[in-house]
């Protein structure tokens, strides 16, 4: 998911659900779903400069398909850390 664009993050606090909308290199919107999240930590210091592009996602959701902890490193140097019962992709 390197160079995908972070478009939007929606948090439904009551239902403990996060949706992260990213755009791939074909301009297709992909949703990272985080069901029953327990932790959501985000920084926006932009130490490497402004950017809404993703540098790396760990683990690689394209290969793993499902996980419970996710780290998104932005090309700005910022990190998005999420722990949830279930983290998966949809379109």
PDB file of N, CA and C in Angstrom:
ATOM      1  N   UNK A   1       0.818  -1.192   0.000  1.00  0.00           N
ATOM      2  CA  UNK A   1       0.000   0.000   0.000  1.00  0.00           C
ATOM      3  C   UNK A   1       0.870   1.268   0.000  1.00  0.00           C
ATOM      4  N   UNK A   2       2.135   1.084  -0.340  1.00  0.00           N
ATOM      5  CA  UNK A   2       3.052   2.214  -0.467  1.00  0.00           C
ATOM      6  C   UNK A   2       2.541   3.179  -1.537  1.00  0.00           C
ATOM      7  N   UNK A   3       2.558   4.456  -1.235  1.00  0.00           N
ATOM      8  CA  UNK A   3       2.109   5.536  -2.114  1.00  0.00           C
ATOM      9  C   UNK A   3       0.593   5.619  -2.274  1.00  0.00           C
ATOM     10  N   UNK A   4      -0.182   4.806  -1.547  1.00  0.00           N
ATOM     11  CA  UNK A   4      -1.631   5.014  -1.524  1.00  0.00           C
ATOM     12  C   UNK A   4      -1.883   6.346  -0.822  1.00  0.00           C
ATOM     13  N   UNK A   5      -2.998   6.988  -1.124  1.00  0.00           N
ATOM     14  CA  UNK A   5      -3.337   8.285  -0.556  1.00  0.00           C
ATOM     15  C   UNK A   5      -4.359   8.130   0.554  1.00  0.00           C
ATOM     16  N   UNK A   6      -4.063   8.685   1.720  1.00  0.00           N
ATOM     17  CA  UNK A   6      -5.025   8.699   2.817  1.00  0.00           C
ATOM     18  C   UNK A   6      -6.055   9.777   2.524  1.00  0.00           C
ATOM     19  N   UNK A   7      -7.316   9.370   2.401  1.00  0.00           N
ATOM     20  CA  UNK A   7      -8.378  10.312   2.045  1.00  0.00           C
ATOM     21  C   UNK A   7      -9.144  10.815   3.270  1.00  0.00           C
ATOM     22  N   UNK A   8      -9.526   9.873   4.148  1.00  0.00           N
ATOM     23  CA  UNK A   8     -10.401  10.242   5.249  1.00  0.00           C
ATOM     24  C   UNK A   8     -10.365   9.160   6.326  1.00  0.00           C
ATOM     25  N   UNK A   9     -10.598   9.572   7.564  1.00  0.00           N
ATOM     26  CA  UNK A   9     -10.737   8.634   8.674  1.00  0.00           C
ATOM     27  C   UNK A   9     -12.061   8.941   9.364  1.00  0.00           C
ATOM     28  N   UNK A  10     -12.963   7.961   9.402  1.00  0.00           N
ATOM     29  CA  UNK A  10     -14.248   8.105  10.085  1.00  0.00           C
ATOM     30  C   UNK A  10     -14.235   7.262  11.347  1.00  0.00           C
ATOM     31  N   UNK A  11     -14.603   7.875  12.466  1.00  0.00           N
ATOM     32  CA  UNK A  11     -14.656   7.167  13.743  1.00  0.00           C
ATOM     33  C   UNK A  11     -16.091   7.179  14.253  1.00  0.00           C
ATOM     34  N   UNK A  12     -16.628   5.984  14.484  1.00  0.00           N
ATOM     35  CA  UNK A  12     -17.933   5.855  15.106  1.00  0.00           C
ATOM     36  C   UNK A  12     -17.683   5.404  16.544  1.00  0.00           C
ATOM     37  N   UNK A  13     -17.653   6.363  17.442  1.00  0.00           N
ATOM     38  CA  UNK A  13     -17.292   6.091  18.831  1.00  0.00           C
ATOM     39  C   UNK A  13     -18.297   5.139  19.491  1.00  0.00           C
ATOM     40  N   UNK A  14     -19.571   5.387  19.285  1.00  0.00           N
ATOM     41  CA  UNK A  14     -20.615   4.585  19.928  1.00  0.00           C
ATOM     42  C   UNK A  14     -20.524   3.110  19.544  1.00  0.00           C
ATOM     43  N   UNK A  15     -20.259   2.837  18.274  1.00  0.00           N
ATOM     44  CA  UNK A  15     -20.184   1.457  17.789  1.00  0.00           C
ATOM     45  C   UNK A  15     -18.762   0.914  17.756  1.00  0.00           C
ATOM     46  N   UNK A  16     -17.800   1.706  18.211  1.00  0.00           N
ATOM     47  CA  UNK A  16     -16.396   1.295  18.275  1.00  0.00           C
ATOM     48  C   UNK A  16     -15.883   0.813  16.912  1.00  0.00           C
ATOM     49  N   UNK A  17     -16.097   1.654  15.890  1.00  0.00           N
ATOM     50  CA  UNK A  17     -15.755   1.279  14.508  1.00  0.00           C
ATOM     51  C   UNK A  17     -14.986   2.425  13.849  1.00  0.00           C
ATOM     52  N   UNK A  18     -13.892   2.086  13.182  1.00  0.00           N
ATOM     53  CA  UNK A  18     -13.111   3.067  12.417  1.00  0.00           C
ATOM     54  C   UNK A  18     -13.066   2.620  10.967  1.00  0.00           C
ATOM     55  N   UNK A  19     -13.282   3.563  10.058  1.00  0.00           N
ATOM     56  CA  UNK A  19     -13.099   3.320   8.627  1.00  0.00           C
ATOM     57  C   UNK A  19     -12.051   4.293   8.117  1.00  0.00           C
ATOM     58  N   UNK A  20     -11.018   3.740   7.494  1.00  0.00           N
ATOM     59  CA  UNK A  20      -9.958   4.555   6.907  1.00  0.00           C
ATOM     60  C   UNK A  20     -10.062   4.408   5.394  1.00  0.00           C
ATOM     61  N   UNK A  21     -10.289   5.518   4.709  1.00  0.00           N
ATOM     62  CA  UNK A  21     -10.461   5.513   3.259  1.00  0.00           C
ATOM     63  C   UNK A  21      -9.143   5.893   2.595  1.00  0.00           C
ATOM     64  N   UNK A  22      -8.646   5.003   1.738  1.00  0.00           N
ATOM     65  CA  UNK A  22      -7.412   5.256   0.998  1.00  0.00           C
ATOM     66  C   UNK A  22      -7.675   5.076  -0.493  1.00  0.00           C
ATOM     67  N   UNK A  23      -6.885   5.772  -1.296  1.00  0.00           N
ATOM     68  CA  UNK A  23      -7.006   5.669  -2.757  1.00  0.00           C
ATOM     69  C   UNK A  23      -5.743   5.021  -3.284  1.00  0.00           C
ATOM     70  N   UNK A  24      -5.912   3.978  -4.107  1.00  0.00           N
ATOM     71  CA  UNK A  24      -4.741   3.291  -4.664  1.00  0.00           C
ATOM     72  C   UNK A  24      -4.249   4.005  -5.926  1.00  0.00           C
ATOM     73  N   UNK A  25      -3.227   3.437  -6.562  1.00  0.00           N
ATOM     74  CA  UNK A  25      -2.612   4.058  -7.743  1.00  0.00           C
ATOM     75  C   UNK A  25      -3.535   4.081  -8.956  1.00  0.00           C
ATOM     76  N   UNK A  26      -4.665   3.326  -8.903  1.00  0.00           N
ATOM     77  CA  UNK A  26      -5.665   3.351  -9.980  1.00  0.00           C
ATOM     78  C   UNK A  26      -6.838   4.261  -9.632  1.00  0.00           C
ATOM     79  N   UNK A  27      -6.693   5.044  -8.551  1.00  0.00           N
ATOM     80  CA  UNK A  27      -7.724   5.947  -8.019  1.00  0.00           C
ATOM     81  C   UNK A  27      -8.955   5.211  -7.498  1.00  0.00           C
ATOM     82  N   UNK A  28      -8.790   3.953  -7.143  1.00  0.00           N
ATOM     83  CA  UNK A  28      -9.872   3.177  -6.548  1.00  0.00           C
ATOM     84  C   UNK A  28      -9.837   3.374  -5.036  1.00  0.00           C
ATOM     85  N   UNK A  29     -10.997   3.633  -4.438  1.00  0.00           N
ATOM     86  CA  UNK A  29     -11.097   3.798  -2.995  1.00  0.00           C
ATOM     87  C   UNK A  29     -11.162   2.433  -2.325  1.00  0.00           C
ATOM     88  N   UNK A  30     -10.315   2.244  -1.332  1.00  0.00           N
ATOM     89  CA  UNK A  30     -10.281   1.026  -0.532  1.00  0.00           C
ATOM     90  C   UNK A  30     -10.502   1.443   0.914  1.00  0.00           C
ATOM     91  N   UNK A  31     -11.264   0.631   1.648  1.00  0.00           N
ATOM     92  CA  UNK A  31     -11.570   0.952   3.039  1.00  0.00           C
ATOM     93  C   UNK A  31     -10.860  -0.032   3.964  1.00  0.00           C
ATOM     94  N   UNK A  32     -10.142   0.514   4.942  1.00  0.00           N
ATOM     95  CA  UNK A  32      -9.574  -0.292   6.014  1.00  0.00           C
ATOM     96  C   UNK A  32     -10.575  -0.210   7.167  1.00  0.00           C
ATOM     97  N   UNK A  33     -11.191  -1.334   7.492  1.00  0.00           N
ATOM     98  CA  UNK A  33     -12.215  -1.408   8.533  1.00  0.00           C
ATOM     99  C   UNK A  33     -11.600  -1.899   9.830  1.00  0.00           C
ATOM    100  N   UNK A  34     -11.903  -1.214  10.915  1.00  0.00           N
ATOM    101  CA  UNK A  34     -11.386  -1.578  12.235  1.00  0.00           C
ATOM    102  C   UNK A  34     -12.590  -1.762  13.160  1.00  0.00           C
ATOM    103  N   UNK A  35     -12.934  -3.007  13.383  1.00  0.00           N
ATOM    104  CA  UNK A  35     -14.134  -3.348  14.153  1.00  0.00           C
ATOM    105  C   UNK A  35     -13.780  -3.516  15.626  1.00  0.00           C
ATOM    106  N   UNK A  36     -14.584  -2.885  16.488  1.00  0.00           N
ATOM    107  CA  UNK A  36     -14.394  -2.933  17.945  1.00  0.00           C
ATOM    108  C   UNK A  36     -12.985  -2.492  18.339  1.00  0.00           C
ATOM    109  N   UNK A  37     -12.629  -1.249  17.918  1.00  0.00           N
ATOM    110  CA  UNK A  37     -11.293  -0.757  18.228  1.00  0.00           C
ATOM    111  C   UNK A  37     -11.140  -0.492  19.726  1.00  0.00           C
ATOM    112  N   UNK A  38      -9.928  -0.725  20.211  1.00  0.00           N
ATOM    113  CA  UNK A  38      -9.576  -0.488  21.610  1.00  0.00           C
ATOM    114  C   UNK A  38      -8.571   0.645  21.733  1.00  0.00           C
ATOM    115  N   UNK A  39      -7.774   0.843  20.680  1.00  0.00           N
ATOM    116  CA  UNK A  39      -6.763   1.907  20.697  1.00  0.00           C
ATOM    117  C   UNK A  39      -6.731   2.578  19.335  1.00  0.00           C
ATOM    118  N   UNK A  40      -6.683   3.896  19.360  1.00  0.00           N
ATOM    119  CA  UNK A  40      -6.515   4.687  18.145  1.00  0.00           C
ATOM    120  C   UNK A  40      -5.606   5.850  18.503  1.00  0.00           C
ATOM    121  N   UNK A  41      -4.413   5.856  17.946  1.00  0.00           N
ATOM    122  CA  UNK A  41      -3.404   6.858  18.270  1.00  0.00           C
ATOM    123  C   UNK A  41      -2.875   7.422  16.959  1.00  0.00           C
ATOM    124  N   UNK A  42      -2.886   8.742  16.849  1.00  0.00           N
ATOM    125  CA  UNK A  42      -2.470   9.365  15.591  1.00  0.00           C
ATOM    126  C   UNK A  42      -1.633  10.614  15.890  1.00  0.00           C
ATOM    127  N   UNK A  43      -0.605  10.825  15.091  1.00  0.00           N
ATOM    128  CA  UNK A  43       0.190  12.056  15.193  1.00  0.00           C
ATOM    129  C   UNK A  43       0.124  12.799  13.863  1.00  0.00           C
ATOM    130  N   UNK A  44       0.340  14.105  13.935  1.00  0.00           N
ATOM    131  CA  UNK A  44       0.371  14.924  12.712  1.00  0.00           C
ATOM    132  C   UNK A  44       1.391  16.051  12.886  1.00  0.00           C
ATOM    133  N   UNK A  45       2.624  15.645  13.181  1.00  0.00           N
ATOM    134  CA  UNK A  45       3.710  16.608  13.338  1.00  0.00           C
ATOM    135  C   UNK A  45       4.374  16.969  12.007  1.00  0.00           C
ATOM    136  N   UNK A  46       4.243  16.086  11.011  1.00  0.00           N
ATOM    137  CA  UNK A  46       4.782  16.297   9.664  1.00  0.00           C
ATOM    138  C   UNK A  46       6.283  16.605   9.693  1.00  0.00           C
ATOM    139  N   UNK A  47       7.019  15.799  10.467  1.00  0.00           N
ATOM    140  CA  UNK A  47       8.459  16.002  10.609  1.00  0.00           C
ATOM    141  C   UNK A  47       9.225  15.848   9.304  1.00  0.00           C
ATOM    142  N   UNK A  48       8.699  15.053   8.369  1.00  0.00           N
ATOM    143  CA  UNK A  48       9.373  14.850   7.078  1.00  0.00           C
ATOM    144  C   UNK A  48       8.767  15.734   5.992  1.00  0.00           C
ATOM    145  N   UNK A  49       7.847  16.627   6.356  1.00  0.00           N
ATOM    146  CA  UNK A  49       7.158  17.480   5.395  1.00  0.00           C
ATOM    147  C   UNK A  49       5.717  17.030   5.210  1.00  0.00           C
ATOM    148  N   UNK A  50       4.901  17.913   4.651  1.00  0.00           N
ATOM    149  CA  UNK A  50       3.481  17.602   4.442  1.00  0.00           C
ATOM    150  C   UNK A  50       3.308  16.494   3.417  1.00  0.00           C
ATOM    151  N   UNK A  51       2.410  15.561   3.744  1.00  0.00           N
ATOM    152  CA  UNK A  51       2.093  14.491   2.796  1.00  0.00           C
ATOM    153  C   UNK A  51       0.868  13.743   3.283  1.00  0.00           C
ATOM    154  N   UNK A  52       0.003  13.366   2.352  1.00  0.00           N
ATOM    155  CA  UNK A  52      -1.119  12.485   2.695  1.00  0.00           C
ATOM    156  C   UNK A  52      -0.918  11.108   2.049  1.00  0.00           C
ATOM    157  N   UNK A  53       0.315  10.800   1.671  1.00  0.00           N
ATOM    158  CA  UNK A  53       0.650   9.505   1.079  1.00  0.00           C
ATOM    159  C   UNK A  53       1.158   8.548   2.155  1.00  0.00           C
ATOM    160  N   UNK A  54       0.808   7.279   1.982  1.00  0.00           N
ATOM    161  CA  UNK A  54       1.231   6.239   2.911  1.00  0.00           C
ATOM    162  C   UNK A  54       2.608   5.738   2.503  1.00  0.00           C
ATOM    163  N   UNK A  55       3.487   5.621   3.479  1.00  0.00           N
ATOM    164  CA  UNK A  55       4.802   5.056   3.237  1.00  0.00           C
ATOM    165  C   UNK A  55       4.758   3.536   3.395  1.00  0.00           C
ATOM    166  N   UNK A  56       4.163   3.085   4.518  1.00  0.00           N
ATOM    167  CA  UNK A  56       4.143   1.654   4.800  1.00  0.00           C
ATOM    168  C   UNK A  56       3.002   1.331   5.760  1.00  0.00           C
ATOM    169  N   UNK A  57       2.395   0.161   5.570  1.00  0.00           N
ATOM    170  CA  UNK A  57       1.399  -0.360   6.500  1.00  0.00           C
ATOM    171  C   UNK A  57       1.906  -1.694   7.017  1.00  0.00           C
ATOM    172  N   UNK A  58       1.895  -1.848   8.351  1.00  0.00           N
ATOM    173  CA  UNK A  58       2.355  -3.078   8.972  1.00  0.00           C
ATOM    174  C   UNK A  58       1.248  -3.637   9.845  1.00  0.00           C
ATOM    175  N   UNK A  59       0.843  -4.886   9.694  1.00  0.00           N
ATOM    176  CA  UNK A  59       1.265  -5.809   8.647  1.00  0.00           C
ATOM    177  C   UNK A  59       0.661  -5.411   7.306  1.00  0.00           C
ATOM    178  N   UNK A  60       1.148  -6.027   6.250  1.00  0.00           N
ATOM    179  CA  UNK A  60       0.655  -5.766   4.900  1.00  0.00           C
ATOM    180  C   UNK A  60      -0.726  -6.400   4.761  1.00  0.00           C
ATOM    181  N   UNK A  61      -1.777  -5.578   4.763  1.00  0.00           N
ATOM    182  CA  UNK A  61      -3.148  -6.102   4.712  1.00  0.00           C
ATOM    183  C   UNK A  61      -3.480  -6.791   3.396  1.00  0.00           C
ATOM    184  N   UNK A  62      -2.775  -6.445   2.343  1.00  0.00           N
ATOM    185  CA  UNK A  62      -3.021  -7.110   1.058  1.00  0.00           C
ATOM    186  C   UNK A  62      -2.629  -8.584   1.160  1.00  0.00           C
ATOM    187  N   UNK A  63      -1.563  -8.876   1.910  1.00  0.00           N
ATOM    188  CA  UNK A  63      -1.108 -10.256   2.085  1.00  0.00           C
ATOM    189  C   UNK A  63      -1.759 -10.938   3.283  1.00  0.00           C
ATOM    190  N   UNK A  64      -1.887 -10.229   4.402  1.00  0.00           N
ATOM    191  CA  UNK A  64      -2.380 -10.813   5.653  1.00  0.00           C
ATOM    192  C   UNK A  64      -3.900 -10.987   5.660  1.00  0.00           C
ATOM    193  N   UNK A  65      -4.629 -10.073   5.003  1.00  0.00           N
ATOM    194  CA  UNK A  65      -6.090 -10.063   4.903  1.00  0.00           C
ATOM    195  C   UNK A  65      -6.809  -9.637   6.184  1.00  0.00           C
ATOM    196  N   UNK A  66      -6.309 -10.025   7.343  1.00  0.00           N
ATOM    197  CA  UNK A  66      -6.978  -9.692   8.598  1.00  0.00           C
ATOM    198  C   UNK A  66      -5.927  -9.583   9.700  1.00  0.00           C
ATOM    199  N   UNK A  67      -6.127  -8.659  10.625  1.00  0.00           N
ATOM    200  CA  UNK A  67      -5.188  -8.516  11.736  1.00  0.00           C
ATOM    201  C   UNK A  67      -5.904  -7.866  12.908  1.00  0.00           C
ATOM    202  N   UNK A  68      -5.188  -7.699  14.030  1.00  0.00           N
ATOM    203  CA  UNK A  68      -5.775  -7.039  15.197  1.00  0.00           C
ATOM    204  C   UNK A  68      -4.999  -5.783  15.596  1.00  0.00           C
ATOM    205  N   UNK A  69      -3.795  -5.607  15.061  1.00  0.00           N
ATOM    206  CA  UNK A  69      -3.013  -4.392  15.293  1.00  0.00           C
ATOM    207  C   UNK A  69      -2.476  -3.886  13.963  1.00  0.00           C
ATOM    208  N   UNK A  70      -2.526  -2.587  13.794  1.00  0.00           N
ATOM    209  CA  UNK A  70      -2.130  -1.995  12.522  1.00  0.00           C
ATOM    210  C   UNK A  70      -1.340  -0.724  12.783  1.00  0.00           C
ATOM    211  N   UNK A  71      -0.251  -0.533  12.028  1.00  0.00           N
ATOM    212  CA  UNK A  71       0.519   0.709  12.077  1.00  0.00           C
ATOM    213  C   UNK A  71       0.614   1.242  10.652  1.00  0.00           C
ATOM    214  N   UNK A  72       0.172   2.468  10.468  1.00  0.00           N
ATOM    215  CA  UNK A  72       0.291   3.146   9.173  1.00  0.00           C
ATOM    216  C   UNK A  72       1.337   4.237   9.334  1.00  0.00           C
ATOM    217  N   UNK A  73       2.414   4.127   8.577  1.00  0.00           N
ATOM    218  CA  UNK A  73       3.437   5.173   8.569  1.00  0.00           C
ATOM    219  C   UNK A  73       3.192   6.051   7.354  1.00  0.00           C
ATOM    220  N   UNK A  74       2.981   7.321   7.604  1.00  0.00           N
ATOM    221  CA  UNK A  74       2.748   8.271   6.530  1.00  0.00           C
ATOM    222  C   UNK A  74       4.090   8.780   6.001  1.00  0.00           C
ATOM    223  N   UNK A  75       4.112   9.281   4.775  1.00  0.00           N
ATOM    224  CA  UNK A  75       5.335   9.827   4.212  1.00  0.00           C
ATOM    225  C   UNK A  75       5.713  11.160   4.854  1.00  0.00           C
ATOM    226  N   UNK A  76       4.865  11.648   5.743  1.00  0.00           N
ATOM    227  CA  UNK A  76       5.190  12.828   6.544  1.00  0.00           C
ATOM    228  C   UNK A  76       5.985  12.451   7.788  1.00  0.00           C
ATOM    229  N   UNK A  77       6.092  11.137   8.049  1.00  0.00           N
ATOM    230  CA  UNK A  77       6.767  10.650   9.244  1.00  0.00           C
ATOM    231  C   UNK A  77       5.818  10.358  10.386  1.00  0.00           C
ATOM    232  N   UNK A  78       4.558  10.700  10.212  1.00  0.00           N
ATOM    233  CA  UNK A  78       3.561  10.466  11.253  1.00  0.00           C
ATOM    234  C   UNK A  78       3.098   9.014  11.258  1.00  0.00           C
ATOM    235  N   UNK A  79       2.582   8.600  12.431  1.00  0.00           N
ATOM    236  CA  UNK A  79       2.114   7.226  12.599  1.00  0.00           C
ATOM    237  C   UNK A  79       0.660   7.206  13.029  1.00  0.00           C
ATOM    238  N   UNK A  80      -0.057   6.202  12.522  1.00  0.00           N
ATOM    239  CA  UNK A  80      -1.416   5.903  12.957  1.00  0.00           C
ATOM    240  C   UNK A  80      -1.364   4.484  13.516  1.00  0.00           C
ATOM    241  N   UNK A  81      -1.669   4.338  14.807  1.00  0.00           N
ATOM    242  CA  UNK A  81      -1.634   3.035  15.472  1.00  0.00           C
ATOM    243  C   UNK A  81      -3.051   2.656  15.886  1.00  0.00           C
ATOM    244  N   UNK A  82      -3.463   1.449  15.519  1.00  0.00           N
ATOM    245  CA  UNK A  82      -4.800   0.977  15.851  1.00  0.00           C
ATOM    246  C   UNK A  82      -4.740  -0.449  16.376  1.00  0.00           C
ATOM    247  N   UNK A  83      -5.467  -0.692  17.456  1.00  0.00           N
ATOM    248  CA  UNK A  83      -5.715  -2.053  17.933  1.00  0.00           C
ATOM    249  C   UNK A  83      -7.210  -2.257  17.892  1.00  0.00           C
ATOM    250  N   UNK A  84      -7.646  -3.382  17.352  1.00  0.00           N
ATOM    251  CA  UNK A  84      -9.068  -3.671  17.221  1.00  0.00           C
ATOM    252  C   UNK A  84      -9.296  -5.175  17.224  1.00  0.00           C
ATOM    253  N   UNK A  85     -10.538  -5.550  17.429  1.00  0.00           N
ATOM    254  CA  UNK A  85     -10.902  -6.971  17.400  1.00  0.00           C
ATOM    255  C   UNK A  85     -10.683  -7.573  16.026  1.00  0.00           C
ATOM    256  N   UNK A  86     -10.904  -6.750  15.001  1.00  0.00           N
ATOM    257  CA  UNK A  86     -10.823  -7.242  13.629  1.00  0.00           C
ATOM    258  C   UNK A  86     -10.484  -6.072  12.700  1.00  0.00           C
ATOM    259  N   UNK A  87      -9.431  -6.178  11.918  1.00  0.00           N
ATOM    260  CA  UNK A  87      -9.041  -5.144  10.954  1.00  0.00           C
ATOM    261  C   UNK A  87      -8.942  -5.819   9.584  1.00  0.00           C
ATOM    262  N   UNK A  88      -9.675  -5.280   8.609  1.00  0.00           N
ATOM    263  CA  UNK A  88      -9.727  -5.921   7.298  1.00  0.00           C
ATOM    264  C   UNK A  88     -10.033  -4.889   6.210  1.00  0.00           C
ATOM    265  N   UNK A  89      -9.789  -5.261   4.959  1.00  0.00           N
ATOM    266  CA  UNK A  89     -10.028  -4.392   3.800  1.00  0.00           C
ATOM    267  C   UNK A  89     -11.386  -4.675   3.166  1.00  0.00           C
ATOM    268  N   UNK A  90     -11.959  -3.625   2.583  1.00  0.00           N
ATOM    269  CA  UNK A  90     -13.137  -3.769   1.726  1.00  0.00           C
ATOM    270  C   UNK A  90     -13.106  -2.643   0.704  1.00  0.00           C
ATOM    271  N   UNK A  91     -13.962  -2.738  -0.300  1.00  0.00           N
ATOM    272  CA  UNK A  91     -14.032  -1.642  -1.278  1.00  0.00           C
ATOM    273  C   UNK A  91     -15.454  -1.172  -1.429  1.00  0.00           C
TER     274      UNK A  91
END
